[in-house]
CSV table of N, CA and C in Angstrom, one decimal:
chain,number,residue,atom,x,y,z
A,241,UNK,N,-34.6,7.5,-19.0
A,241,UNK,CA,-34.6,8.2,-20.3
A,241,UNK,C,-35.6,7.6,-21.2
A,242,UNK,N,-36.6,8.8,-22.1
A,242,UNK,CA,-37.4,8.0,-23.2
A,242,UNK,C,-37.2,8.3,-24.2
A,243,UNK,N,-37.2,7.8,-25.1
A,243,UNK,CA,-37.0,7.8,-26.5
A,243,UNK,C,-38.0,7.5,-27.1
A,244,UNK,N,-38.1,7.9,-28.6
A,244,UNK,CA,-39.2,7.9,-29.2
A,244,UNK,C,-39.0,7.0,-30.7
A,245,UNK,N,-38.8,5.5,-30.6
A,245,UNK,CA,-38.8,4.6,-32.0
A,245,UNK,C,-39.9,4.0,-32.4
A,246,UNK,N,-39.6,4.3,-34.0
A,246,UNK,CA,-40.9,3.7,-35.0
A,246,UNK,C,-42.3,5.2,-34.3
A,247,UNK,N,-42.1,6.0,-34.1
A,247,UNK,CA,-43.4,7.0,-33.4
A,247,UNK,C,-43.7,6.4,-32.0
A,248,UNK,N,-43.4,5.7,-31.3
A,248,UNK,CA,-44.1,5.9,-30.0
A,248,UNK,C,-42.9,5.8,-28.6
A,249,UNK,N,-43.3,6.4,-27.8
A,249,UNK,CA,-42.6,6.6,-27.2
A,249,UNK,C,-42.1,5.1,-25.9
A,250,UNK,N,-40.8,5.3,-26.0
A,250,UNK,CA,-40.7,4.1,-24.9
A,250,UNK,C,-39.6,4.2,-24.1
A,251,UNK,N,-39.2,3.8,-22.4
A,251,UNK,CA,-38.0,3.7,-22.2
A,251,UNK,C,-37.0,2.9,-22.7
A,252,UNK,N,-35.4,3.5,-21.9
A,252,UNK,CA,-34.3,2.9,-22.7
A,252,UNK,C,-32.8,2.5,-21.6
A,253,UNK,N,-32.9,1.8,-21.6
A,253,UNK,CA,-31.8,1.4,-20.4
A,253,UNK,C,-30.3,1.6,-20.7
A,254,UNK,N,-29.9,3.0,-21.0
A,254,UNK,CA,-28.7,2.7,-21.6
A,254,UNK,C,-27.4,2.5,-21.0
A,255,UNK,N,-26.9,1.5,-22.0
A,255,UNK,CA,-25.9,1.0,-21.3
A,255,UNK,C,-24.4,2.0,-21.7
A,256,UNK,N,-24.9,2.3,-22.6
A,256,UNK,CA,-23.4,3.2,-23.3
A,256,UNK,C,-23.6,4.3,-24.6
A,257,UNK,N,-22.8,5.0,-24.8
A,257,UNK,CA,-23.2,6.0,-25.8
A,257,UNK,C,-22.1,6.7,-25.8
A,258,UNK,N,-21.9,7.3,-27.4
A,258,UNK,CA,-20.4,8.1,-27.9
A,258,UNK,C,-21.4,8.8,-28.7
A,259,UNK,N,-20.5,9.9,-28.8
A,259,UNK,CA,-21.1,11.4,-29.4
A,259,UNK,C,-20.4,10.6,-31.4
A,260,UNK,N,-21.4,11.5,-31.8
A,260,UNK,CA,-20.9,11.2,-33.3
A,260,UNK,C,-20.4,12.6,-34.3
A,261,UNK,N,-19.6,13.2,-35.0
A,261,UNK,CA,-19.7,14.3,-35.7
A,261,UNK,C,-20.8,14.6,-36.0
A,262,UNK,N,-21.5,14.1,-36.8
A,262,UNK,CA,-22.8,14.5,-37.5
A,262,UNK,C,-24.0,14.6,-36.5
A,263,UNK,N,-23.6,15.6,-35.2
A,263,UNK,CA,-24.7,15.8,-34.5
A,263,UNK,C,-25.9,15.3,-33.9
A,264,UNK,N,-25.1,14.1,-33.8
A,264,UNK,CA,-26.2,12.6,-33.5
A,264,UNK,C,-25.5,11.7,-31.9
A,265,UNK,N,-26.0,11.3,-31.3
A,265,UNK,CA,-25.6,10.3,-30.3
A,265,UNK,C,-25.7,9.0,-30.5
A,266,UNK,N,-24.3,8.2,-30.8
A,266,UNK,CA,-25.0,6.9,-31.0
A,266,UNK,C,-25.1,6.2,-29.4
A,267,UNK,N,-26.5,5.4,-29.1
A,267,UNK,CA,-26.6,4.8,-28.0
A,267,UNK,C,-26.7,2.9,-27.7
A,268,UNK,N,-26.2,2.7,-26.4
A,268,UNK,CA,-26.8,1.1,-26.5
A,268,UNK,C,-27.5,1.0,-25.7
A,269,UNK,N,-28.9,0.5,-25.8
A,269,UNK,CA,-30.1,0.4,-25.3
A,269,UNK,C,-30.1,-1.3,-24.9
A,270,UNK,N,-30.0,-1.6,-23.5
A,270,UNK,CA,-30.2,-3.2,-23.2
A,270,UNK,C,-31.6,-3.3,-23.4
A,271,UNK,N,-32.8,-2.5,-23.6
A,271,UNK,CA,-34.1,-3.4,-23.5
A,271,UNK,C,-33.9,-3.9,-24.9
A,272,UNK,N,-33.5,-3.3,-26.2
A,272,UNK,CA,-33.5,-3.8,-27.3
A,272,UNK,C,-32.7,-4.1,-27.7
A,273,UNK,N,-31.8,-4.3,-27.2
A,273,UNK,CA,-30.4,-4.8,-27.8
A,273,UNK,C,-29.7,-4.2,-28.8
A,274,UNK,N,-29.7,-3.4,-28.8
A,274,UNK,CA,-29.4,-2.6,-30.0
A,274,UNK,C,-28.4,-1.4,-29.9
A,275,UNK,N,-27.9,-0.8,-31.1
A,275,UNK,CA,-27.4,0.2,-30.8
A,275,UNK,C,-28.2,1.2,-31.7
A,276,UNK,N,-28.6,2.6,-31.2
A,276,UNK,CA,-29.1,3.3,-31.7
A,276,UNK,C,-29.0,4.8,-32.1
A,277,UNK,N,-29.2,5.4,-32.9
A,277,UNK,CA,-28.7,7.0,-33.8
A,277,UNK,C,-30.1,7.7,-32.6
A,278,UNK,N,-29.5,8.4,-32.0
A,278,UNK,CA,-30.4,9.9,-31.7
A,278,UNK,C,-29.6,11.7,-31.9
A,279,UNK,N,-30.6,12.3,-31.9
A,279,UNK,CA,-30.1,13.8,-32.4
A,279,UNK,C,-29.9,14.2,-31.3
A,280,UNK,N,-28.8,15.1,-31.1
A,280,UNK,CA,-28.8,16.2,-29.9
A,280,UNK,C,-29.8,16.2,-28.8
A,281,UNK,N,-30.8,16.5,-29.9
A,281,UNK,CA,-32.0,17.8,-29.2
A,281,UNK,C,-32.8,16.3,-29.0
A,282,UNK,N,-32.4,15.3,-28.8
A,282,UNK,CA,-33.2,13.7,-28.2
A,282,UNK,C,-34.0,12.9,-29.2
A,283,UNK,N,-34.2,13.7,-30.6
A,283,UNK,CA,-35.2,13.1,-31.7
A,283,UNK,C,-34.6,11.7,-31.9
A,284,UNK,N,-35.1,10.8,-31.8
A,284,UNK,CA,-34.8,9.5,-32.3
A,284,UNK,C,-34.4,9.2,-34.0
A,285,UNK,N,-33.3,8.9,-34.8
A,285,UNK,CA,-33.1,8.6,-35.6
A,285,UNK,C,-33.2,7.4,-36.3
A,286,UNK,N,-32.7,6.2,-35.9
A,286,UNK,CA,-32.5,5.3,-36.1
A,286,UNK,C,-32.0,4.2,-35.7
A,287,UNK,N,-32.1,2.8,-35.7
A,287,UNK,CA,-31.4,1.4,-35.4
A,287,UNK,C,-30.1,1.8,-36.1
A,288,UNK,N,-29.3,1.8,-35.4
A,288,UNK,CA,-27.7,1.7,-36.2
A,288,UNK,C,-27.6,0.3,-36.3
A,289,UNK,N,-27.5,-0.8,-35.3
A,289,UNK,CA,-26.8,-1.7,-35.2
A,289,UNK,C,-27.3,-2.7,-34.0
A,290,UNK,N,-27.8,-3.9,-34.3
A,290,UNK,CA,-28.6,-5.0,-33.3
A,290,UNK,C,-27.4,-5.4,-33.1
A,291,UNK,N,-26.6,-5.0,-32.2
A,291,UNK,CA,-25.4,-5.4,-31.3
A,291,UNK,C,-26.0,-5.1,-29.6
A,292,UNK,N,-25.9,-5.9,-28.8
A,292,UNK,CA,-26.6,-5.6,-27.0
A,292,UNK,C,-24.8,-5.0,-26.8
A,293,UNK,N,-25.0,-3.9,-26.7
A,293,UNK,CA,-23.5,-3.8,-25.8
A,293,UNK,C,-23.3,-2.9,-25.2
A,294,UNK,N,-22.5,-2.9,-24.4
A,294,UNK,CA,-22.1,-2.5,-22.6
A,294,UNK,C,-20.6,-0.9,-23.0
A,295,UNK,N,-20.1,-1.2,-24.0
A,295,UNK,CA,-18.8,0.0,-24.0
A,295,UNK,C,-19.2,0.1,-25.9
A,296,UNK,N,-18.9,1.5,-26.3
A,296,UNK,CA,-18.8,2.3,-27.1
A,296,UNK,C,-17.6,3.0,-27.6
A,297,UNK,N,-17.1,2.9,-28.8
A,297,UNK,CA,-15.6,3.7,-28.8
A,297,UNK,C,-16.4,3.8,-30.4
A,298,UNK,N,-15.9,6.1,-30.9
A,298,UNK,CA,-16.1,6.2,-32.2
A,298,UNK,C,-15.0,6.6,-32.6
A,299,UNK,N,-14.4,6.1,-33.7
A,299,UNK,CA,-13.1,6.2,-34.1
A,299,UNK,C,-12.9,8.3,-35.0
A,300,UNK,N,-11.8,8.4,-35.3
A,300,UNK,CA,-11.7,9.2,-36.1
A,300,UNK,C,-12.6,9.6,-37.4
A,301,UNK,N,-12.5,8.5,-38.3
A,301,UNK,CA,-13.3,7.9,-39.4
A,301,UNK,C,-14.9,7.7,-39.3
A,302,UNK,N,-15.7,8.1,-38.2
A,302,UNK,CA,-16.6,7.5,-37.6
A,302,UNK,C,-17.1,6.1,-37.6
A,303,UNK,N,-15.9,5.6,-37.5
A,303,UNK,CA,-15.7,3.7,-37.3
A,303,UNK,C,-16.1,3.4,-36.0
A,304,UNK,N,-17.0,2.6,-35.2
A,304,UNK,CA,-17.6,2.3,-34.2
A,304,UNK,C,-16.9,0.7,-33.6
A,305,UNK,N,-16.5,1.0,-32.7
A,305,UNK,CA,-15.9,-0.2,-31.6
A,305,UNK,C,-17.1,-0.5,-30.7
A,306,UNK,N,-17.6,-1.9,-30.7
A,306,UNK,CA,-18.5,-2.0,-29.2
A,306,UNK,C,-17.8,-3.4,-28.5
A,307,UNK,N,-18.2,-3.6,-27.4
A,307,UNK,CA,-18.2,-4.7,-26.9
A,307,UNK,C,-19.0,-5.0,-26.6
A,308,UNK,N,-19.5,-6.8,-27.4
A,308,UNK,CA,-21.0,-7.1,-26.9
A,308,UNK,C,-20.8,-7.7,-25.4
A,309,UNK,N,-22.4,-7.3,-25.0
A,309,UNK,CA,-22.6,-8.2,-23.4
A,309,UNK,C,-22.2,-9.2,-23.1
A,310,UNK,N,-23.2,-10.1,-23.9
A,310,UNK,CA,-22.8,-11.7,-23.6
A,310,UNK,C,-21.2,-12.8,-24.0
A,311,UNK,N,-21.2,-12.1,-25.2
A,311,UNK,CA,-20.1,-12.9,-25.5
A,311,UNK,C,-18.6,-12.1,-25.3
A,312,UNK,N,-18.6,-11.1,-24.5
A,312,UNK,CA,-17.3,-9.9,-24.3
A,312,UNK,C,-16.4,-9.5,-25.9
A,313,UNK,N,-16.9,-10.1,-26.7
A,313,UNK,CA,-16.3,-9.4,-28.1
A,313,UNK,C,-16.3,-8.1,-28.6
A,314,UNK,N,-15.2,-7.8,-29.2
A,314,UNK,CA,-15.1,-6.4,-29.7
A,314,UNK,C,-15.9,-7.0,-31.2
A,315,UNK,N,-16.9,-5.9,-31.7
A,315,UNK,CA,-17.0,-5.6,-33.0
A,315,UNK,C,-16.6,-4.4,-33.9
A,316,UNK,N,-16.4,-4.4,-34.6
A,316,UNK,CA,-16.3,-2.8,-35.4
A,316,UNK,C,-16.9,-3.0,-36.6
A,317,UNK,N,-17.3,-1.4,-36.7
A,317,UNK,CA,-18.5,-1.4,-37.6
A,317,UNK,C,-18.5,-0.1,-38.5
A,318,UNK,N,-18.7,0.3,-39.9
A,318,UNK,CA,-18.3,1.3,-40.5
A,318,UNK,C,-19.7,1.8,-40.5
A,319,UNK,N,-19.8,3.2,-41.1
A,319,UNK,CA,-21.0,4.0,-40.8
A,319,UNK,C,-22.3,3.8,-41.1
A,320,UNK,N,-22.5,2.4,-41.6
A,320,UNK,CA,-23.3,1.9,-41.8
A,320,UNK,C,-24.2,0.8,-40.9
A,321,UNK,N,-22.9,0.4,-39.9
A,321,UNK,CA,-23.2,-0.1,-38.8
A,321,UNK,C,-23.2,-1.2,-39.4
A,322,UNK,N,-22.8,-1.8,-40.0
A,322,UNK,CA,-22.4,-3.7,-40.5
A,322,UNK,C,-21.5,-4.0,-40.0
A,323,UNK,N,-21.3,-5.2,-39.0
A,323,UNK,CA,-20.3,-5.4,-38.1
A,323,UNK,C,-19.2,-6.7,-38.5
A,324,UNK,N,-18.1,-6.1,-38.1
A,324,UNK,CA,-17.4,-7.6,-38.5
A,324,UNK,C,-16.8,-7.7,-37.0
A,325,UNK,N,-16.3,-9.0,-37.0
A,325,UNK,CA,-15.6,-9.2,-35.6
A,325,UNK,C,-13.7,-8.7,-35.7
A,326,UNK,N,-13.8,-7.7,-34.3
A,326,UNK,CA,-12.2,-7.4,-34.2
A,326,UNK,C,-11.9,-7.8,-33.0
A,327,UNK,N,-10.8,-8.5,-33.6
A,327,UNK,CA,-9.9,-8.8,-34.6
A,327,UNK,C,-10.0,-10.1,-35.1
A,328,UNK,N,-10.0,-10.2,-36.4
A,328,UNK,CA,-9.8,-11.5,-36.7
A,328,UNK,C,-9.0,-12.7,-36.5
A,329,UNK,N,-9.6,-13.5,-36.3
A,329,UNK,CA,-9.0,-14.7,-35.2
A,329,UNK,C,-7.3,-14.6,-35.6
A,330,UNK,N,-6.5,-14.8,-34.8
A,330,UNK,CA,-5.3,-15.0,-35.0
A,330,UNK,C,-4.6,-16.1,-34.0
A,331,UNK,N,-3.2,-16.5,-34.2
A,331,UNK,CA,-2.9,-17.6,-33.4
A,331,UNK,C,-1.7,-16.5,-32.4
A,332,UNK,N,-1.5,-15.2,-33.1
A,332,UNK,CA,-0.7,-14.4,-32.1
A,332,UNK,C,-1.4,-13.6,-30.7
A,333,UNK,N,-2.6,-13.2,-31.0
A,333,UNK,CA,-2.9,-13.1,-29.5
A,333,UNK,C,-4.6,-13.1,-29.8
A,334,UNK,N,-5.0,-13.3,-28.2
A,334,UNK,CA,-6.4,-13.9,-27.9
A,334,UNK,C,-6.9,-13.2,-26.9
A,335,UNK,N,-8.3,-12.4,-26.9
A,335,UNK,CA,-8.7,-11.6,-25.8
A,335,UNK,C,-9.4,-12.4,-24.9
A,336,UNK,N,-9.2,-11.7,-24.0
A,336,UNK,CA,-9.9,-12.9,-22.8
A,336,UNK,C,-11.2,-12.1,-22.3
A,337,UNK,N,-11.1,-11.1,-22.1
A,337,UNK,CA,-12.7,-10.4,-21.7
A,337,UNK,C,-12.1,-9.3,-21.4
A,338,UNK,N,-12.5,-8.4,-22.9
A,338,UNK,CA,-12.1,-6.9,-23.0
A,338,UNK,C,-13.5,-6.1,-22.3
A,339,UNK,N,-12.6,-5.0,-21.5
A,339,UNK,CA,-13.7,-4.5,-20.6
A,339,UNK,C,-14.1,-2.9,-21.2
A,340,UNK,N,-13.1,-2.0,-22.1
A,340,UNK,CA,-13.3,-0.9,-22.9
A,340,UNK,C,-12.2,-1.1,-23.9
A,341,UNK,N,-12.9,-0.1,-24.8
A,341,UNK,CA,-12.6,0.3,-26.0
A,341,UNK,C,-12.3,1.7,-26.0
A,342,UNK,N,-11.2,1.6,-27.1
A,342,UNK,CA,-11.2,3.6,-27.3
A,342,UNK,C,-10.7,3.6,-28.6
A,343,UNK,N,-10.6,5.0,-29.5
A,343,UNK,CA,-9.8,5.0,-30.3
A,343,UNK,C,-9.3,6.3,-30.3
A,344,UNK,N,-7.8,6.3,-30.9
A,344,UNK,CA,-6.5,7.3,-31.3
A,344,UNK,C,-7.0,8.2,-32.0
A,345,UNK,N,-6.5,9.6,-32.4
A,345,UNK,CA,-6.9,10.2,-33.3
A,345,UNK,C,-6.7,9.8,-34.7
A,346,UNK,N,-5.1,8.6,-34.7
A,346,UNK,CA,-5.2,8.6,-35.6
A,346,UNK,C,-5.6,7.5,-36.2
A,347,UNK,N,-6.6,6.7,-35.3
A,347,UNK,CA,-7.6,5.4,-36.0
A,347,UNK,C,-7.1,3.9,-35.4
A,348,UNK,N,-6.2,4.3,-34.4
A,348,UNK,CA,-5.4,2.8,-34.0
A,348,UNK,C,-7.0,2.5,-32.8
A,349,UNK,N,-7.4,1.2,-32.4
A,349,UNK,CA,-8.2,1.0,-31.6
A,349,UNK,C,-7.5,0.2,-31.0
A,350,UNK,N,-7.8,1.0,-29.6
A,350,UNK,CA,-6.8,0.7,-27.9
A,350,UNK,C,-8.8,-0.8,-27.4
A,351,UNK,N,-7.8,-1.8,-26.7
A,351,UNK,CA,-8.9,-2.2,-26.4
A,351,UNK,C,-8.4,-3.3,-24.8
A,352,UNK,N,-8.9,-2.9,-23.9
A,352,UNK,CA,-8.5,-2.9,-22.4
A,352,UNK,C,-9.0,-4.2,-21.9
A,353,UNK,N,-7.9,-5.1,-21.5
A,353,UNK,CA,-8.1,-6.3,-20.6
A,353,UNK,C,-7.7,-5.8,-19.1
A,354,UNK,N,-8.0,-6.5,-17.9
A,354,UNK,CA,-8.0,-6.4,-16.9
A,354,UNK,C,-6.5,-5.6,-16.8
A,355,UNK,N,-5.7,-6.4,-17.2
A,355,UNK,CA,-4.0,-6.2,-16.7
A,355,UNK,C,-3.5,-5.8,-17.8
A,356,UNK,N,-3.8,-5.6,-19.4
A,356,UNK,CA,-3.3,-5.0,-20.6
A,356,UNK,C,-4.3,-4.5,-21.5
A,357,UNK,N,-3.3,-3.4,-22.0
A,357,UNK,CA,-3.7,-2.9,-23.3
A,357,UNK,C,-3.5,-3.5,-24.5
A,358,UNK,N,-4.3,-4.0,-25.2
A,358,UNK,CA,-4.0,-4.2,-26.6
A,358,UNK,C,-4.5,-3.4,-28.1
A,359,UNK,N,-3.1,-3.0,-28.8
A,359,UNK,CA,-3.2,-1.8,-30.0
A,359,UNK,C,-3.6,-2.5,-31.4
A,360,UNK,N,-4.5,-1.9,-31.8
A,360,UNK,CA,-4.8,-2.6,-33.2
A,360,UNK,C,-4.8,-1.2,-34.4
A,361,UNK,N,-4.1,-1.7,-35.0
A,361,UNK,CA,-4.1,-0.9,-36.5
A,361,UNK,C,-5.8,-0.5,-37.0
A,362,UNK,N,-5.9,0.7,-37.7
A,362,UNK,CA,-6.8,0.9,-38.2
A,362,UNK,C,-7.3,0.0,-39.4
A,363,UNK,N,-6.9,-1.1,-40.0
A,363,UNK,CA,-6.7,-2.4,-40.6
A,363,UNK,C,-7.2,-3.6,-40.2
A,364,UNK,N,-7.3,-3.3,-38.4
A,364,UNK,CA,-7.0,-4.6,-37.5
A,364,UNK,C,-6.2,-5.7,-37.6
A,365,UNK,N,-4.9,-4.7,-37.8
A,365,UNK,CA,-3.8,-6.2,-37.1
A,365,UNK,C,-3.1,-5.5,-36.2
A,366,UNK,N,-2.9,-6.5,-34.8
A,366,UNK,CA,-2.2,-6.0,-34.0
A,366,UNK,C,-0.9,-5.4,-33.4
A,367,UNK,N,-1.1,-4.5,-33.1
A,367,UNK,CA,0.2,-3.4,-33.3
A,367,UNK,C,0.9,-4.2,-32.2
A,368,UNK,N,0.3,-3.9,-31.0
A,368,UNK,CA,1.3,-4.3,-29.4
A,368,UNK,C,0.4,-4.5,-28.4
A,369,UNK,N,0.6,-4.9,-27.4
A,369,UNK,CA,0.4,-5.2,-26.4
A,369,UNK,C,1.3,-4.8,-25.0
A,370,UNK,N,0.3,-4.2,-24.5
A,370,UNK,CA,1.4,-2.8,-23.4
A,370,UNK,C,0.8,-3.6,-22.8
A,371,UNK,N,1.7,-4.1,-21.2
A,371,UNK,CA,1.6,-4.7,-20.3
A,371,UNK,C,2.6,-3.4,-19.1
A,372,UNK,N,2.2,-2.9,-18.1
A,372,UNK,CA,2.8,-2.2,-17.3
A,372,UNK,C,3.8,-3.1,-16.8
A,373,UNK,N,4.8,-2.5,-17.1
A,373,UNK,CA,6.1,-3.2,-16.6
A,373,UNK,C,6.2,-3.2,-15.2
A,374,UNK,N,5.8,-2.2,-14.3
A,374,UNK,CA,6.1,-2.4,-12.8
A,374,UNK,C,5.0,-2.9,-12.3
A,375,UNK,N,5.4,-4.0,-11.4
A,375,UNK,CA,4.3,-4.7,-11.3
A,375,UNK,C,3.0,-4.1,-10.5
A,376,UNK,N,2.1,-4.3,-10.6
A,376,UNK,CA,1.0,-3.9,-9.8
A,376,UNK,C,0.4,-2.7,-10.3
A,377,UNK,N,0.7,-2.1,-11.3
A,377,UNK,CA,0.2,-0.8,-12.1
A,377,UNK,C,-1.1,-1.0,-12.1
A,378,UNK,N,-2.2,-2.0,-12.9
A,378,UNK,CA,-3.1,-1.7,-12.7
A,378,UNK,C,-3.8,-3.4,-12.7
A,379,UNK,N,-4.6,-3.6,-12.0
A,379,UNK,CA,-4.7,-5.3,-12.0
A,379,UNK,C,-6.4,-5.3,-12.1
A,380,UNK,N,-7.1,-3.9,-11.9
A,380,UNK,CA,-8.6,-4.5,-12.2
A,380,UNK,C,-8.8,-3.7,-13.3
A,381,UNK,N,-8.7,-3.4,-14.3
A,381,UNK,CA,-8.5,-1.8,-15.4
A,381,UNK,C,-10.1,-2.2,-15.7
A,382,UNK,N,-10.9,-1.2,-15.5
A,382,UNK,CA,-12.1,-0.9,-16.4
A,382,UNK,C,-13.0,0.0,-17.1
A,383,UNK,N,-11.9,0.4,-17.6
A,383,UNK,CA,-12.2,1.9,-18.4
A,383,UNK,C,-10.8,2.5,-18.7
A,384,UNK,N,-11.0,2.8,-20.1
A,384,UNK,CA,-9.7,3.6,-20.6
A,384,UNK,C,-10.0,5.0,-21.6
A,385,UNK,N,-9.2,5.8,-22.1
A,385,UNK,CA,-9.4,7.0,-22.9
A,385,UNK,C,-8.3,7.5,-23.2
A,386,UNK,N,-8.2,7.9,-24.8
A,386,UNK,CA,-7.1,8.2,-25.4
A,386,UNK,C,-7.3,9.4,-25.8
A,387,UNK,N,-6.4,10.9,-25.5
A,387,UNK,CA,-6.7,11.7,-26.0
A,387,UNK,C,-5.9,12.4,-26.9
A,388,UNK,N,-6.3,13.3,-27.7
A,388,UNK,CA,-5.8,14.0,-28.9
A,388,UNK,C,-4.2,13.7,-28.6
A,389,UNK,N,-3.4,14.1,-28.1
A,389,UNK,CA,-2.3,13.7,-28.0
A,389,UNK,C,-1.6,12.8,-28.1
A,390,UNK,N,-2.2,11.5,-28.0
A,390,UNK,CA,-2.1,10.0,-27.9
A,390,UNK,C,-1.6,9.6,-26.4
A,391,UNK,N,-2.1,10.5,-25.5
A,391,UNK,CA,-2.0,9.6,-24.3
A,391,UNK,C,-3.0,8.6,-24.1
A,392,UNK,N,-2.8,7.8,-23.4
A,392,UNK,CA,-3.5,6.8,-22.6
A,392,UNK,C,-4.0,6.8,-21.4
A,393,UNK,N,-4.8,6.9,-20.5
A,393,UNK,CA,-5.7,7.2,-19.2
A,393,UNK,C,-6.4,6.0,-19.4
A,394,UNK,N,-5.9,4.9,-18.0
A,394,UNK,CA,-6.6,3.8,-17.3
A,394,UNK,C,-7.1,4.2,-16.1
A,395,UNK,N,-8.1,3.9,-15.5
A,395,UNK,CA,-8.6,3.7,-14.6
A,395,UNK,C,-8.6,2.2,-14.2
A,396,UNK,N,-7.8,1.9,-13.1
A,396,UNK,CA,-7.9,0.8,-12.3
A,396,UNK,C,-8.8,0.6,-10.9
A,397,UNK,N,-9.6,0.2,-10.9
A,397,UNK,CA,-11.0,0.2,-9.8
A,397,UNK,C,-10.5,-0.4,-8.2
A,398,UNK,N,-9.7,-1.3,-8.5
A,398,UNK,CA,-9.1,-1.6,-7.0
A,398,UNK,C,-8.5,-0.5,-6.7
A,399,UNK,N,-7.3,-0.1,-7.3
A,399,UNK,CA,-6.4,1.2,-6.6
A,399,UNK,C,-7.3,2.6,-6.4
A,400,UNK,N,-8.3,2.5,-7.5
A,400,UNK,CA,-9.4,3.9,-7.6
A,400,UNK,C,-8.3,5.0,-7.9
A,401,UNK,N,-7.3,4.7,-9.1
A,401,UNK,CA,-6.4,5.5,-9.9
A,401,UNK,C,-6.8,5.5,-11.2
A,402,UNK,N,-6.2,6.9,-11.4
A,402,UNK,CA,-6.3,6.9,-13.6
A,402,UNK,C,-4.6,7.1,-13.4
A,403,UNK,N,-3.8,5.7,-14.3
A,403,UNK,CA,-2.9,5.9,-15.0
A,403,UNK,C,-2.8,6.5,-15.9
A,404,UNK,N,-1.8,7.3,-16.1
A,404,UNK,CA,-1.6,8.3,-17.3
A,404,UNK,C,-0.1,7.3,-18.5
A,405,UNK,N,0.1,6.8,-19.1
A,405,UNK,CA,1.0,6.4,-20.1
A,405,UNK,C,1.2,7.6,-21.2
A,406,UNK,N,2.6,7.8,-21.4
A,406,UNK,CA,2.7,9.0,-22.3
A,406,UNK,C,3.2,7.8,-23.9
């Protein structure tokens, strides 16, 4: 894929990308680390956000979830793309290396460890932590998706299943 920043054209290794309302693609580009605004029709917009990251989640609000590469952290970031770290440190729970991100319609951000789900308020404080009660549900999860209805859809890579949670 090429893109066209600052006027000249160059390739883009993308690692991830979510559609935006405003008829724009936000993308993550590993050569530059960045995350970046493009139009539909491919015109290059803008640097959103010097975050390197691997998963993309755009909220209701157009609130933006990434997880960076190196350090596995979720950030979120309002339309401005200024990032703060989510969730802020707590002594109640601690991510170990979140592999995606999603968000609800109605702004909760779902964010996926190997073996759990963990729910955060549009606020960011932690709602829950869903753990599949029968054992073996999903043990390598790497990728999830929440739709309009508030379901949940995991994809677990060993089993090569999408869990459905109602």
């Amino acid at each position: 894929m090429k893109t066209i920043e600052e006027g000249r054209p160059r390739d883009v290794d993308l690692a991830a990308a979510a559609p935006l309302r405003s008829a724009e693609i936000l993308i993550a580009d590993r050569r530059s680390k960045a995350i970046h605004r493009i139009a539909t029709d491919g015109t290059y917009r803008s640097r959103f956000a010097a975050i390197d990251a691997v998963k993309l989640a755009v909220g209701p609000l157009e609130e933006v979830a990434a997880i960076e590469r190196e350090t596995r952290r979720v950030v979120v970031m309002g339309s401005d793309g200024l990032p703060r770290p989510f969730p802020e440190p707590s002594s109640t729970y601690q991510m170990r290396a979140p592999a995606d991100v999603a968000f609800d319609p109605l702004g909760h951000l779902y964010v996926l460890e190997r073996d759990s789900v963990a729910v955060f308020t549009p606020t960011g404080e932690l709602l829950t932590v869903f753990t599949p009660s029968t054992a073996g549900v999903f043990r390598t999860a790497v990728s999830l998706a929440v739709d309009l209805a508030g379901r949940l859809y995991v994809y677990d890579q060993e089993s090569e299943r999408v869990h459905v949670f109602h």
